[in-house]
Coordinates of C-alpha atoms and ligand atoms in Angstrom, one line a residue:
M1 CA -45.6 -40.5 23.2
S2 CA -44.3 -37.8 26.0
R3 CA -41.5 -35.5 26.0
L4 CA -39.3 -35.8 29.5
F5 CA -37.9 -32.3 30.2
L6 CA -35.1 -33.2 32.8
I7 CA -33.8 -30.1 35.3
L8 CA -30.5 -30.6 37.0
G9 CA -29.2 -29.1 40.2
D10 CA -27.6 -25.8 38.8
Q11 CA -30.1 -25.4 36.6
L12 CA -33.1 -23.5 39.1
H13 CA -33.8 -20.2 36.8
P14 CA -36.5 -18.6 38.1
D15 CA -40.0 -18.3 36.0
P16 CA -40.6 -18.4 33.2
H17 CA -37.5 -21.3 33.3
P18 CA -36.1 -21.7 30.0
L19 CA -36.4 -25.1 29.5
L20 CA -40.2 -25.1 29.5
V21 CA -40.8 -22.4 27.0
D22 CA -42.7 -25.3 24.7
F23 CA -43.3 -27.9 28.0
D24 CA -46.8 -29.0 27.7
P25 CA -48.4 -30.0 30.8
A26 CA -51.2 -31.9 29.5
R27 CA -48.6 -34.7 27.7
D28 CA -45.1 -33.6 28.9
R29 CA -43.2 -34.8 32.0
L30 CA -41.3 -32.7 34.1
L31 CA -38.0 -34.5 36.5
M32 CA -35.8 -33.3 39.1
I33 CA -33.1 -36.0 40.7
E34 CA -31.5 -36.0 44.0
A35 CA -28.7 -38.2 42.9
P36 CA -26.1 -39.7 45.7
V37 CA -23.0 -39.8 43.2
E38 CA -23.2 -36.4 42.2
S39 CA -22.3 -35.5 46.6
T40 CA -19.2 -38.4 46.7
H41 CA -17.8 -38.5 42.9
A42 CA -16.1 -35.6 44.8
W43 CA -16.0 -35.8 48.3
S44 CA -18.1 -33.2 48.6
H45 CA -18.7 -30.3 51.6
K46 CA -21.6 -30.8 53.7
A47 CA -22.4 -27.0 52.8
R48 CA -22.0 -27.8 49.1
I49 CA -24.4 -30.9 49.0
A50 CA -27.0 -28.7 51.1
L51 CA -26.9 -25.7 49.0
F52 CA -28.2 -27.8 46.1
L53 CA -30.4 -29.9 47.5
A54 CA -31.8 -27.2 49.1
G55 CA -32.0 -24.8 45.9
M56 CA -33.6 -27.8 44.4
R57 CA -36.4 -28.7 46.7
H58 CA -37.3 -25.0 47.2
R59 CA -37.4 -25.3 42.9
A60 CA -39.8 -28.3 43.1
A61 CA -42.4 -26.4 45.4
A62 CA -42.3 -23.6 42.9
F63 CA -43.0 -25.8 40.0
R64 CA -45.4 -27.5 42.2
A65 CA -47.2 -24.3 43.2
A66 CA -47.5 -23.5 39.8
G67 CA -49.3 -26.4 39.0
Q68 CA -46.3 -28.5 36.3
P69 CA -46.3 -31.9 36.6
L70 CA -43.1 -32.7 38.3
D71 CA -41.4 -36.2 39.3
Y72 CA -39.3 -35.2 42.0
L73 CA -36.5 -38.2 43.1
Q74 CA -36.0 -37.5 46.4
L75 CA -32.8 -38.6 48.4
G76 CA -33.1 -41.9 50.2
M77 CA -36.3 -42.2 48.3
H78 CA -35.4 -44.3 45.1
P79 CA -32.8 -46.7 44.5
H80 CA -30.6 -45.0 42.3
A81 CA -26.9 -43.8 42.7
D82 CA -26.8 -41.4 40.0
L83 CA -28.6 -39.2 37.2
A84 CA -27.9 -41.7 34.4
S85 CA -29.7 -44.7 36.0
A86 CA -32.6 -42.6 37.3
L87 CA -33.1 -41.3 33.6
A88 CA -33.0 -44.8 32.2
A89 CA -35.5 -45.9 34.5
A90 CA -37.6 -43.1 33.7
I91 CA -37.3 -43.1 30.1
R92 CA -38.2 -47.2 30.7
A93 CA -41.3 -46.2 33.0
T94 CA -43.1 -44.2 30.4
P95 CA -43.1 -44.6 26.3
T96 CA -40.8 -40.7 26.1
R97 CA -40.3 -39.3 22.4
A98 CA -37.6 -37.5 23.9
V99 CA -35.4 -36.2 26.6
V100 CA -35.0 -32.6 26.6
M101 CA -32.3 -30.6 29.2
L102 CA -30.2 -27.1 28.8
E103 CA -26.7 -27.9 29.0
A104 CA -25.3 -29.5 31.4
G105 CA -22.8 -27.7 33.6
D106 CA -20.5 -31.0 33.8
H107 CA -19.0 -32.9 30.8
R108 CA -19.2 -35.9 32.8
V109 CA -22.6 -35.6 33.3
Q110 CA -23.6 -34.6 29.9
E111 CA -21.9 -37.6 28.5
S112 CA -23.2 -40.0 30.8
L113 CA -27.0 -38.7 30.2
Q114 CA -26.1 -38.8 26.4
Q115 CA -24.9 -42.2 26.5
T116 CA -28.2 -43.3 28.4
C117 CA -30.7 -41.9 25.9
D118 CA -28.1 -43.3 22.9
A119 CA -28.7 -46.6 24.7
A120 CA -32.5 -46.5 25.2
G121 CA -32.9 -45.1 21.4
C122 CA -34.6 -42.0 22.8
P123 CA -33.6 -38.7 21.2
L124 CA -31.5 -35.9 23.7
L125 CA -32.2 -32.8 22.6
I126 CA -29.7 -30.1 24.2
R127 CA -30.9 -26.4 24.5
P128 CA -28.5 -23.6 24.8
D129 CA -28.7 -22.0 28.7
P130 CA -30.0 -18.4 28.4
H131 CA -28.4 -17.9 31.5
F132 CA -25.0 -16.9 30.0
L133 CA -23.7 -14.0 28.3
C134 CA -21.7 -15.5 25.7
S135 CA -23.4 -18.4 23.8
L136 CA -21.2 -21.3 23.6
D137 CA -21.3 -20.9 19.5
D138 CA -20.2 -17.2 20.1
F139 CA -17.0 -18.1 22.2
M140 CA -15.7 -21.0 19.8
A141 CA -16.2 -18.7 17.2
W142 CA -14.2 -15.6 19.0
A143 CA -11.7 -18.6 20.4
G144 CA -10.9 -19.9 17.1
E145 CA -8.0 -22.0 16.8
K146 CA -6.1 -19.8 19.0
P147 CA -3.5 -22.0 20.9
N148 CA -3.6 -19.4 23.9
L149 CA -6.6 -17.5 25.1
R150 CA -6.4 -14.0 27.0
L151 CA -9.1 -12.5 29.2
E152 CA -8.2 -9.1 28.4
F153 CA -9.0 -9.5 24.7
F154 CA -12.1 -11.6 25.8
Y155 CA -13.5 -9.0 28.0
R156 CA -12.9 -5.9 25.6
W157 CA -15.1 -8.0 22.8
Q158 CA -17.6 -8.5 25.8
R159 CA -18.0 -4.9 26.9
K160 CA -18.1 -3.8 23.3
R161 CA -20.8 -6.1 22.2
H162 CA -23.2 -6.1 25.2
H163 CA -22.5 -2.3 25.6
I164 CA -21.0 -1.9 29.0
L165 CA -19.4 0.8 30.5
M166 CA -18.9 2.4 27.0
Q167 CA -19.3 5.7 26.0
D168 CA -19.0 6.3 21.7
G169 CA -17.2 2.9 21.3
Q170 CA -14.4 3.9 24.0
P171 CA -14.5 2.2 27.6
L172 CA -15.8 4.9 30.1
G173 CA -13.5 6.6 31.8
G174 CA -10.7 6.3 29.3
Q175 CA -8.9 2.7 30.6
W176 CA -10.8 -0.9 30.1
N177 CA -9.1 -1.3 33.8
F178 CA -8.3 0.3 37.1
D179 CA -6.0 -1.9 38.7
A180 CA -3.8 0.8 39.9
D181 CA -6.5 1.8 42.2
N182 CA -8.1 -1.4 43.2
R183 CA -6.2 -4.0 44.4
Q184 CA -4.6 -2.8 47.6
A185 CA -3.3 -4.5 50.8
F186 CA -4.9 -3.0 54.1
G187 CA -1.9 -2.5 55.7
R188 CA -1.2 -3.0 59.8
Q189 CA -4.3 -1.0 60.7
G190 CA -6.5 -4.2 59.1
P191 CA -9.9 -3.4 57.2
G192 CA -11.5 -2.4 60.3
M193 CA -15.4 -2.8 60.3
V194 CA -16.0 -4.7 58.0
P195 CA -20.3 -4.3 56.3
E196 CA -21.9 -8.2 57.6
A197 CA -23.1 -10.0 54.2
L198 CA -26.7 -10.9 54.1
R199 CA -27.2 -14.2 55.4
F200 CA -30.2 -16.5 55.4
A201 CA -31.7 -18.4 58.1
P202 CA -32.2 -22.1 56.9
D203 CA -36.4 -22.2 56.3
A204 CA -38.5 -25.7 57.2
I205 CA -37.5 -27.0 53.3
T206 CA -33.9 -25.9 54.0
Q207 CA -33.6 -27.6 57.4
N208 CA -34.9 -31.0 56.0
V209 CA -31.8 -30.7 53.7
L210 CA -29.6 -29.9 56.8
A211 CA -30.9 -32.7 58.6
D212 CA -30.7 -35.0 55.5
V213 CA -26.9 -34.2 54.7
E214 CA -26.4 -35.1 58.0
Q215 CA -27.9 -38.5 58.1
H216 CA -26.6 -39.8 54.0
F217 CA -23.4 -37.8 54.4
P218 CA -22.1 -37.8 58.0
R219 CA -18.3 -38.4 57.2
H220 CA -18.2 -35.7 54.3
P221 CA -15.9 -32.8 55.5
G222 CA -17.1 -29.8 56.1
R223 CA -19.9 -28.2 59.0
L224 CA -23.7 -26.8 58.3
D225 CA -24.2 -24.6 61.3
R226 CA -22.8 -21.2 59.4
F227 CA -25.1 -22.5 56.5
G228 CA -27.1 -19.4 55.0
W229 CA -26.5 -19.0 51.5
P230 CA -29.5 -17.8 49.1
V231 CA -31.8 -20.8 47.6
T232 CA -34.4 -18.9 45.9
P233 CA -34.5 -16.5 43.5
A234 CA -36.2 -13.8 46.2
Q235 CA -33.1 -14.5 48.0
A236 CA -30.2 -14.2 45.6
K237 CA -32.1 -10.4 44.6
A238 CA -31.7 -9.3 48.1
A239 CA -28.0 -10.5 48.7
L240 CA -27.4 -8.5 45.1
D241 CA -29.1 -5.7 46.5
D242 CA -27.1 -6.0 50.1
F243 CA -23.7 -6.5 48.3
V244 CA -24.5 -3.2 45.6
R245 CA -25.7 -1.0 48.9
H246 CA -23.1 -2.3 51.2
R247 CA -19.9 -3.7 49.9
L248 CA -19.5 -3.2 46.6
P249 CA -18.6 0.4 46.8
A250 CA -15.2 -1.0 48.6
F251 CA -14.7 -3.9 46.5
G252 CA -12.5 -3.3 43.8
Q253 CA -10.1 -1.5 46.5
W254 CA -9.9 -4.5 48.7
Q255 CA -10.9 -7.1 46.2
D256 CA -7.2 -8.8 46.6
A257 CA -6.8 -8.7 50.4
M258 CA -6.8 -11.1 52.7
W259 CA -7.0 -10.3 56.9
E260 CA -7.6 -13.5 59.6
D261 CA -10.9 -14.6 60.7
E262 CA -12.7 -12.0 57.7
A263 CA -13.8 -14.4 55.4
F264 CA -16.2 -12.2 53.4
L265 CA -14.8 -8.8 53.3
W266 CA -16.2 -6.7 50.8
H267 CA -17.0 -9.9 48.0
S268 CA -20.0 -10.2 46.7
L269 CA -20.9 -13.8 47.6
L270 CA -23.3 -14.2 44.7
S271 CA -21.1 -17.0 42.9
T272 CA -23.7 -20.1 44.3
A273 CA -26.6 -17.5 43.2
L274 CA -25.0 -17.5 40.1
N275 CA -24.0 -20.6 39.4
L276 CA -27.2 -22.4 41.0
K277 CA -29.0 -19.5 38.1
L278 CA -31.1 -18.4 41.0
I279 CA -29.8 -14.8 39.3
H280 CA -28.9 -13.9 35.8
P281 CA -25.5 -12.5 35.3
R282 CA -27.2 -9.5 33.5
T283 CA -29.5 -8.7 36.1
V284 CA -26.3 -8.5 38.7
I285 CA -24.6 -6.0 35.7
D286 CA -27.7 -4.0 35.4
A287 CA -27.6 -3.6 39.5
V288 CA -24.1 -2.3 39.3
L289 CA -24.6 -0.3 36.2
A290 CA -27.4 1.8 38.1
A291 CA -25.7 2.4 41.5
H292 CA -22.7 3.9 39.3
A293 CA -24.9 5.8 37.5
A294 CA -26.5 6.8 40.5
G295 CA -23.2 7.9 42.0
R296 CA -23.0 5.6 44.7
V297 CA -20.4 3.8 43.3
P298 CA -17.2 5.0 42.0
L299 CA -16.3 3.2 38.3
P300 CA -12.9 1.1 39.2
A301 CA -15.4 -0.7 41.6
A302 CA -17.5 -1.0 39.1
E303 CA -15.3 -1.9 36.5
G304 CA -13.3 -4.4 38.9
F305 CA -16.4 -6.1 39.7
I306 CA -18.3 -6.6 36.4
R307 CA -15.1 -7.6 34.4
Q308 CA -15.1 -11.1 37.2
I309 CA -18.4 -11.5 35.9
L310 CA -18.8 -10.6 32.2
G311 CA -15.2 -11.0 31.7
W312 CA -13.8 -14.0 33.6
R313 CA -17.0 -15.9 34.4
E314 CA -18.0 -16.6 30.9
F315 CA -14.1 -16.8 30.0
V316 CA -13.6 -19.8 31.8
R317 CA -17.1 -21.6 30.7
G318 CA -15.7 -21.3 27.0
I319 CA -12.6 -22.6 28.1
Y320 CA -14.0 -25.5 30.0
W321 CA -16.1 -26.6 26.9
R322 CA -13.3 -25.8 24.3
Q323 CA -10.7 -28.2 26.4
M324 CA -12.5 -31.0 27.8
P325 CA -12.0 -33.7 28.2
H326 CA -8.1 -32.9 28.0
L327 CA -8.5 -30.0 30.3
A328 CA -9.2 -32.7 33.2
R329 CA -6.0 -34.8 32.9
A330 CA -3.7 -31.5 32.1
N331 CA -0.4 -31.4 33.5
Q332 CA 2.5 -29.4 31.7
Y333 CA 4.5 -29.4 34.9
G334 CA 4.3 -33.4 35.3
H335 CA 3.6 -32.6 39.0
D336 CA 2.7 -35.9 41.1
T337 CA 3.1 -34.9 44.8
P338 CA -0.1 -36.3 46.5
L339 CA -2.5 -33.8 48.4
P340 CA -1.0 -33.0 52.3
A341 CA -3.6 -34.4 54.1
W342 CA -4.4 -31.3 56.1
F343 CA -6.0 -29.8 53.1
W344 CA -9.3 -31.5 54.6
T345 CA -8.3 -30.6 58.0
G346 CA -6.5 -27.3 58.5
N347 CA -4.2 -28.4 61.3
T348 CA -1.2 -27.2 59.6
Q349 CA 1.4 -24.8 61.4
A350 CA 1.8 -22.9 58.2
R351 CA -1.1 -19.7 59.3
C352 CA -2.1 -18.4 55.6
L353 CA -2.6 -22.2 54.6
S354 CA -4.7 -23.2 58.1
A355 CA -6.5 -19.9 57.8
T356 CA -7.7 -20.3 54.3
T357 CA -8.7 -24.1 54.9
R358 CA -10.4 -24.0 58.5
Q359 CA -12.7 -20.9 57.1
T360 CA -13.3 -23.3 53.8
L361 CA -14.4 -26.4 55.8
E362 CA -16.5 -23.9 58.0
Y363 CA -18.3 -22.2 55.4
G364 CA -17.6 -24.1 52.2
Y365 CA -16.1 -20.2 51.1
A366 CA -13.0 -18.8 50.4
H367 CA -12.5 -15.4 48.1
H368 CA -10.6 -15.3 45.0
I369 CA -7.1 -14.3 46.3
Q370 CA -7.1 -17.3 48.8
R371 CA -8.2 -19.8 46.2
L372 CA -5.4 -18.5 44.0
M373 CA -2.7 -17.3 46.1
V374 CA -2.7 -19.1 49.0
T375 CA -4.1 -23.0 48.3
G376 CA -3.6 -22.6 44.6
N377 CA -0.1 -21.0 44.5
F378 CA 1.1 -23.9 47.2
A379 CA -0.1 -26.8 45.1
L380 CA 1.5 -25.1 42.2
I381 CA 5.0 -24.5 43.8
A382 CA 4.8 -27.9 45.7
G383 CA 4.3 -29.8 42.6
L384 CA 1.1 -31.2 44.1
N385 CA -1.2 -33.3 41.7
P386 CA -3.3 -31.5 39.7
A387 CA -6.5 -33.9 39.4
Q388 CA -6.5 -34.5 43.0
V389 CA -6.2 -30.5 43.5
A390 CA -9.0 -29.6 41.1
D391 CA -10.9 -32.8 42.8
W392 CA -10.5 -31.0 46.4
Y393 CA -11.5 -27.4 45.1
L394 CA -14.5 -29.4 43.5
A395 CA -15.1 -30.9 47.0
V396 CA -14.8 -28.0 49.0
Y397 CA -16.6 -24.9 47.5
V398 CA -20.2 -24.4 47.9
D399 CA -19.9 -22.9 44.3
A400 CA -18.4 -25.2 42.6
V401 CA -19.6 -26.8 39.2
D402 CA -16.7 -28.2 36.8
W403 CA -17.1 -25.7 34.1
V404 CA -16.1 -22.9 36.4
E405 CA -13.8 -24.7 39.1
A406 CA -11.9 -26.9 36.7
P407 CA -10.5 -23.6 34.4
N408 CA -9.8 -21.6 37.3
T409 CA -7.8 -24.7 38.8
L410 CA -6.2 -26.7 36.0
G411 CA -5.5 -24.1 33.9
M412 CA -5.4 -20.2 36.1
A413 CA -4.2 -21.7 39.5
L414 CA -1.9 -24.5 38.7
H415 CA -1.0 -23.4 35.0
A416 CA -1.5 -27.1 34.1
W417 CA -3.2 -26.1 30.9
P418 CA -0.8 -23.3 30.0
G419 CA -2.9 -21.9 27.5
M420 CA -5.2 -19.2 29.6
T421 CA -2.8 -16.9 31.3
S422 CA 0.8 -15.5 30.3
K423 CA 2.8 -16.5 33.3
P424 CA 2.0 -19.0 36.0
Y425 CA 0.4 -17.6 39.2
C426 CA 3.8 -18.4 41.6
A427 CA 4.7 -16.5 44.6
S428 CA 6.6 -16.7 47.3
G429 CA 6.0 -15.6 51.0
A430 CA 6.4 -12.0 50.2
Y431 CA 3.2 -11.8 48.4
I432 CA 1.3 -13.3 51.3
K433 CA 2.6 -11.0 54.0
R434 CA 1.9 -7.8 51.6
M435 CA -1.9 -9.0 51.6
S436 CA -2.7 -10.1 54.4
N437 CA -1.7 -10.4 58.1
Y438 CA -1.3 -14.6 58.4
C439 CA 2.3 -14.3 58.3
Q440 CA 2.4 -12.2 61.7
G441 CA 1.4 -15.1 63.8
C442 CA 3.2 -17.9 62.1
R443 CA 5.9 -20.1 63.0
Y444 CA 7.6 -19.5 59.7
Q445 CA 9.6 -16.5 58.4
P446 CA 8.0 -15.0 55.0
Q447 CA 11.5 -14.0 53.6
Q448 CA 13.7 -17.0 54.6
R449 CA 14.7 -19.2 51.8
T450 CA 16.3 -22.1 54.0
G451 CA 16.7 -23.1 56.9
P452 CA 14.5 -24.5 60.2
D453 CA 12.0 -21.0 59.6
A454 CA 11.8 -21.0 56.2
C455 CA 8.8 -19.9 54.6
P456 CA 7.6 -23.0 52.8
F457 CA 6.3 -20.7 50.1
T458 CA 9.6 -19.1 49.8
T459 CA 11.3 -22.1 49.8
F460 CA 9.0 -23.7 47.3
Y461 CA 9.1 -20.9 44.8
W462 CA 12.3 -20.5 44.1
D463 CA 12.7 -24.4 43.9
F464 CA 9.7 -24.0 41.6
L465 CA 11.5 -21.4 39.4
S466 CA 14.9 -23.0 39.7
R467 CA 13.3 -26.4 38.6
H468 CA 11.7 -25.2 34.8
A469 CA 14.0 -22.2 34.6
E470 CA 14.6 -23.1 31.0
R471 CA 11.3 -23.6 30.1
F472 CA 10.5 -20.2 31.3
R473 CA 13.0 -18.5 29.5
Q474 CA 11.1 -18.2 26.6
N475 CA 8.9 -16.3 28.1
P476 CA 9.4 -12.0 28.6
R477 CA 7.0 -11.9 31.3
M478 CA 8.7 -14.7 33.5
A479 CA 12.5 -12.4 32.3
M480 CA 12.3 -10.7 36.0
P481 CA 11.9 -13.3 38.2
L482 CA 14.5 -15.6 36.2
K483 CA 17.0 -12.5 36.8
N484 CA 16.4 -12.2 40.4
L485 CA 17.3 -16.5 40.1
D486 CA 20.2 -16.1 38.4
R487 CA 21.4 -13.8 41.4
L488 CA 21.5 -16.8 43.9
S489 CA 24.9 -18.8 44.1
P490 CA 25.2 -22.3 43.0
A491 CA 25.2 -23.0 46.7
E492 CA 21.9 -21.2 47.7
R493 CA 20.2 -22.9 44.4
E494 CA 21.5 -26.5 45.6
A495 CA 20.3 -25.9 49.5
I496 CA 16.9 -24.6 48.3
R497 CA 16.4 -27.4 46.0
S498 CA 17.8 -30.2 48.7
Q499 CA 15.4 -28.1 51.2
A500 CA 12.5 -28.3 49.1
A501 CA 13.2 -32.2 48.2
Q502 CA 12.9 -32.3 52.2
L503 CA 9.8 -30.6 52.7
R504 CA 7.8 -32.7 49.7
R505 CA 8.6 -35.5 51.8
Q506 CA 7.0 -34.7 54.6
L507 CA 4.3 -32.5 53.4
D508 CA 1.6 -33.6 55.9
T509 CA 3.8 -32.3 59.0
L510 CA 4.3 -28.9 57.7
Ligands
LIG601 P1 -16.6 -12.0 44.3 O1 -15.1 -11.6 44.9 O2 -17.0 -10.9 44.7 O3 -16.7 -12.0 42.5 C1 -17.8 -12.0 41.7 C2 -18.3 -12.9 40.8 O4 -17.6 -13.1 39.5 C3 -18.1 -14.0 41.6 O5 -19.6 -14.3 42.1 C4 -18.0 -14.8 40.3 O6 -19.4 -15.3 40.0 C5 -17.6 -14.1 39.1 N1 -16.1 -14.7 39.2 C6 -15.1 -13.7 40.0 N2 -13.8 -14.9 39.5 C7 -14.2 -15.5 38.7 C8 -13.5 -16.7 38.1 N3 -12.1 -16.6 38.0 N4 -14.0 -17.5 37.3 C9 -15.4 -17.3 37.1 N5 -16.0 -16.3 37.8 C10 -15.2 -15.6 38.9 N6 -15.5 -19.9 40.9 C11 -16.9 -20.6 41.4 O7 -18.0 -20.0 41.1 N7 -17.0 -21.9 41.0 C12 -16.1 -22.4 41.4 O8 -15.9 -23.9 42.1 C13 -14.2 -21.9 41.6 N8 -13.1 -22.2 41.8 C14 -12.3 -21.5 42.0 C15 -10.7 -22.6 41.8 C16 -9.7 -21.8 42.2 C17 -8.7 -22.2 42.3 C18 -9.8 -20.1 42.2 C19 -8.5 -19.3 42.3 C20 -10.8 -19.7 41.9 C21 -12.1 -20.3 41.8 N9 -13.6 -19.4 41.7 C22 -14.6 -20.3 41.2 C23 -13.6 -18.1 41.1 C24 -13.9 -17.3 42.3 O9 -12.7 -17.5 43.0 C25 -14.7 -17.2 42.9 O10 -15.9 -17.0 42.0 C26 -15.3 -16.2 44.1 O11 -14.4 -16.7 45.1 C27 -16.8 -16.8 44.7 O12 -17.1 -15.7 45.9 P2 -17.6 -14.0 45.5 O13 -19.0 -14.5 44.6 O14 -17.8 -13.7 46.7 O15 -17.1 -13.5 44.4
LIG602 FE1 1.9 -18.5 55.4 FE2 5.1 -18.5 54.7 FE3 3.6 -15.9 55.8 FE4 3.3 -18.5 57.3 S1 5.3 -17.3 56.9 S2 1.8 -17.2 56.5 S3 3.5 -19.9 55.6 S4 3.4 -17.1 53.6

């Protein structure tokens, strides 16, 4: 009886692949599956589908070149809709002593594979994924029974135990973060010359994938002609080097700024390579540390970037596995407004929303502040249904895997699960005006709360505060917004409430 080693589409680690430490090519079998349901359970952007398939096919080519005995079930060439039925068939086909896999990145997938193995009477051996800088055991021990988890404490703990940007037990530069230097807006002059990010022209394997995606998923959102994501470890390393050299020095300063028709700015575009495990986060951090040590990158930029990788990315993964499956149903505000149709087309007069959603459909990419403070903020204050919003984020971003998308959407952006941030990330049009040029060409006025030209963000912001004011009074971090709310007359508050209710009824025409 052989063992069946299963490698999922986001487990494309470079050689030596960590699942295969005790793989015996003479007896064991290696299985990879292109399952159509993984592209349809969330109605995925074509580029997201293409990215996973291209990564998988390149990984399969590397396994074959190394002489590994691989069963690769390619889209359209096997009868199975989902991973579970393909795995069940593989277990039936050959006597199987055990199925061996790394931890999945999706609770739904892990559950279905477990059920499949249980039903087949075949043990499923799940091994920790060494890709991460905080194992799930370590995270659970750190989190303990705390009802509320805070990034800042987790991040400091990670810095200390990994000895990153530390000196004599203290943070390098004497402070844990440099937000005062980072996170600036461009001002009227705009970003100027932005270094162009390295993109990768599709090779023959990727071109076949692009054709397959058009053939099998023609009605899915997004387009493929802009596809240029790294799909091999070598490309991931080239993308890292390009970022560290050309964009990292200004990353921190501009990490929150937005500008129309500038999709990438100084961001790294490394989330896809990281999430597919084409590159290890420690490799990324070491490259940043080396550039800082060589004097090529200021400390605020290095720290601002490392916090995202060593802090946020590991933090949200721990939260996902600690809070699932309840996280998926979280909705502390009881929001239930359906997602407006323009999320899928970009056809809205609200310029910030149209720019962000159009760019998302073009590339499958928007940077963090676009996701958090434009679409996410809007969904929160307009009261959109959290599960529908989470499905949209999972569908449209090339880097979306459930473990990273769900906590970011349901915890951080929508505050539907309240244990992850100390207050909701809600803001009026004034924030978007300060951080971007979107408002300049918009038909709405960011400072107006009511009236025909009122900015929908501003109307919904005050309405959101007003609707949940009693809950927020318990939270000292909401004291200032509530003080401003209390300055509004009852008549103004009623006008806002009525305009917000009207707007909510006709969101599709925004
Ligand atoms: P950079 O701005 O260059 O950041 C560097 C790296 O830090 C990223 O590549 C990423 O690996 C990591 N990172 C930064 N912020 C976060 C974060 N909050 N959580 C986890 N990792 C982070 N990221 C995903 O990888 N997949 C998702 O599905 C996803 N969904 C999101 C949904 C919402 C509502 C929000 C607010 C954020 C989401 N993020 C997600 C986090 C973040 O927006 C993306 O990681 C980032 O925009 C990717 O672009 P980049 O590689 O250029 O990142
Ligand atoms: Fe967005 Fe309001 Fe500015 Fe228009 S005015 S771009 S809707 S924030």
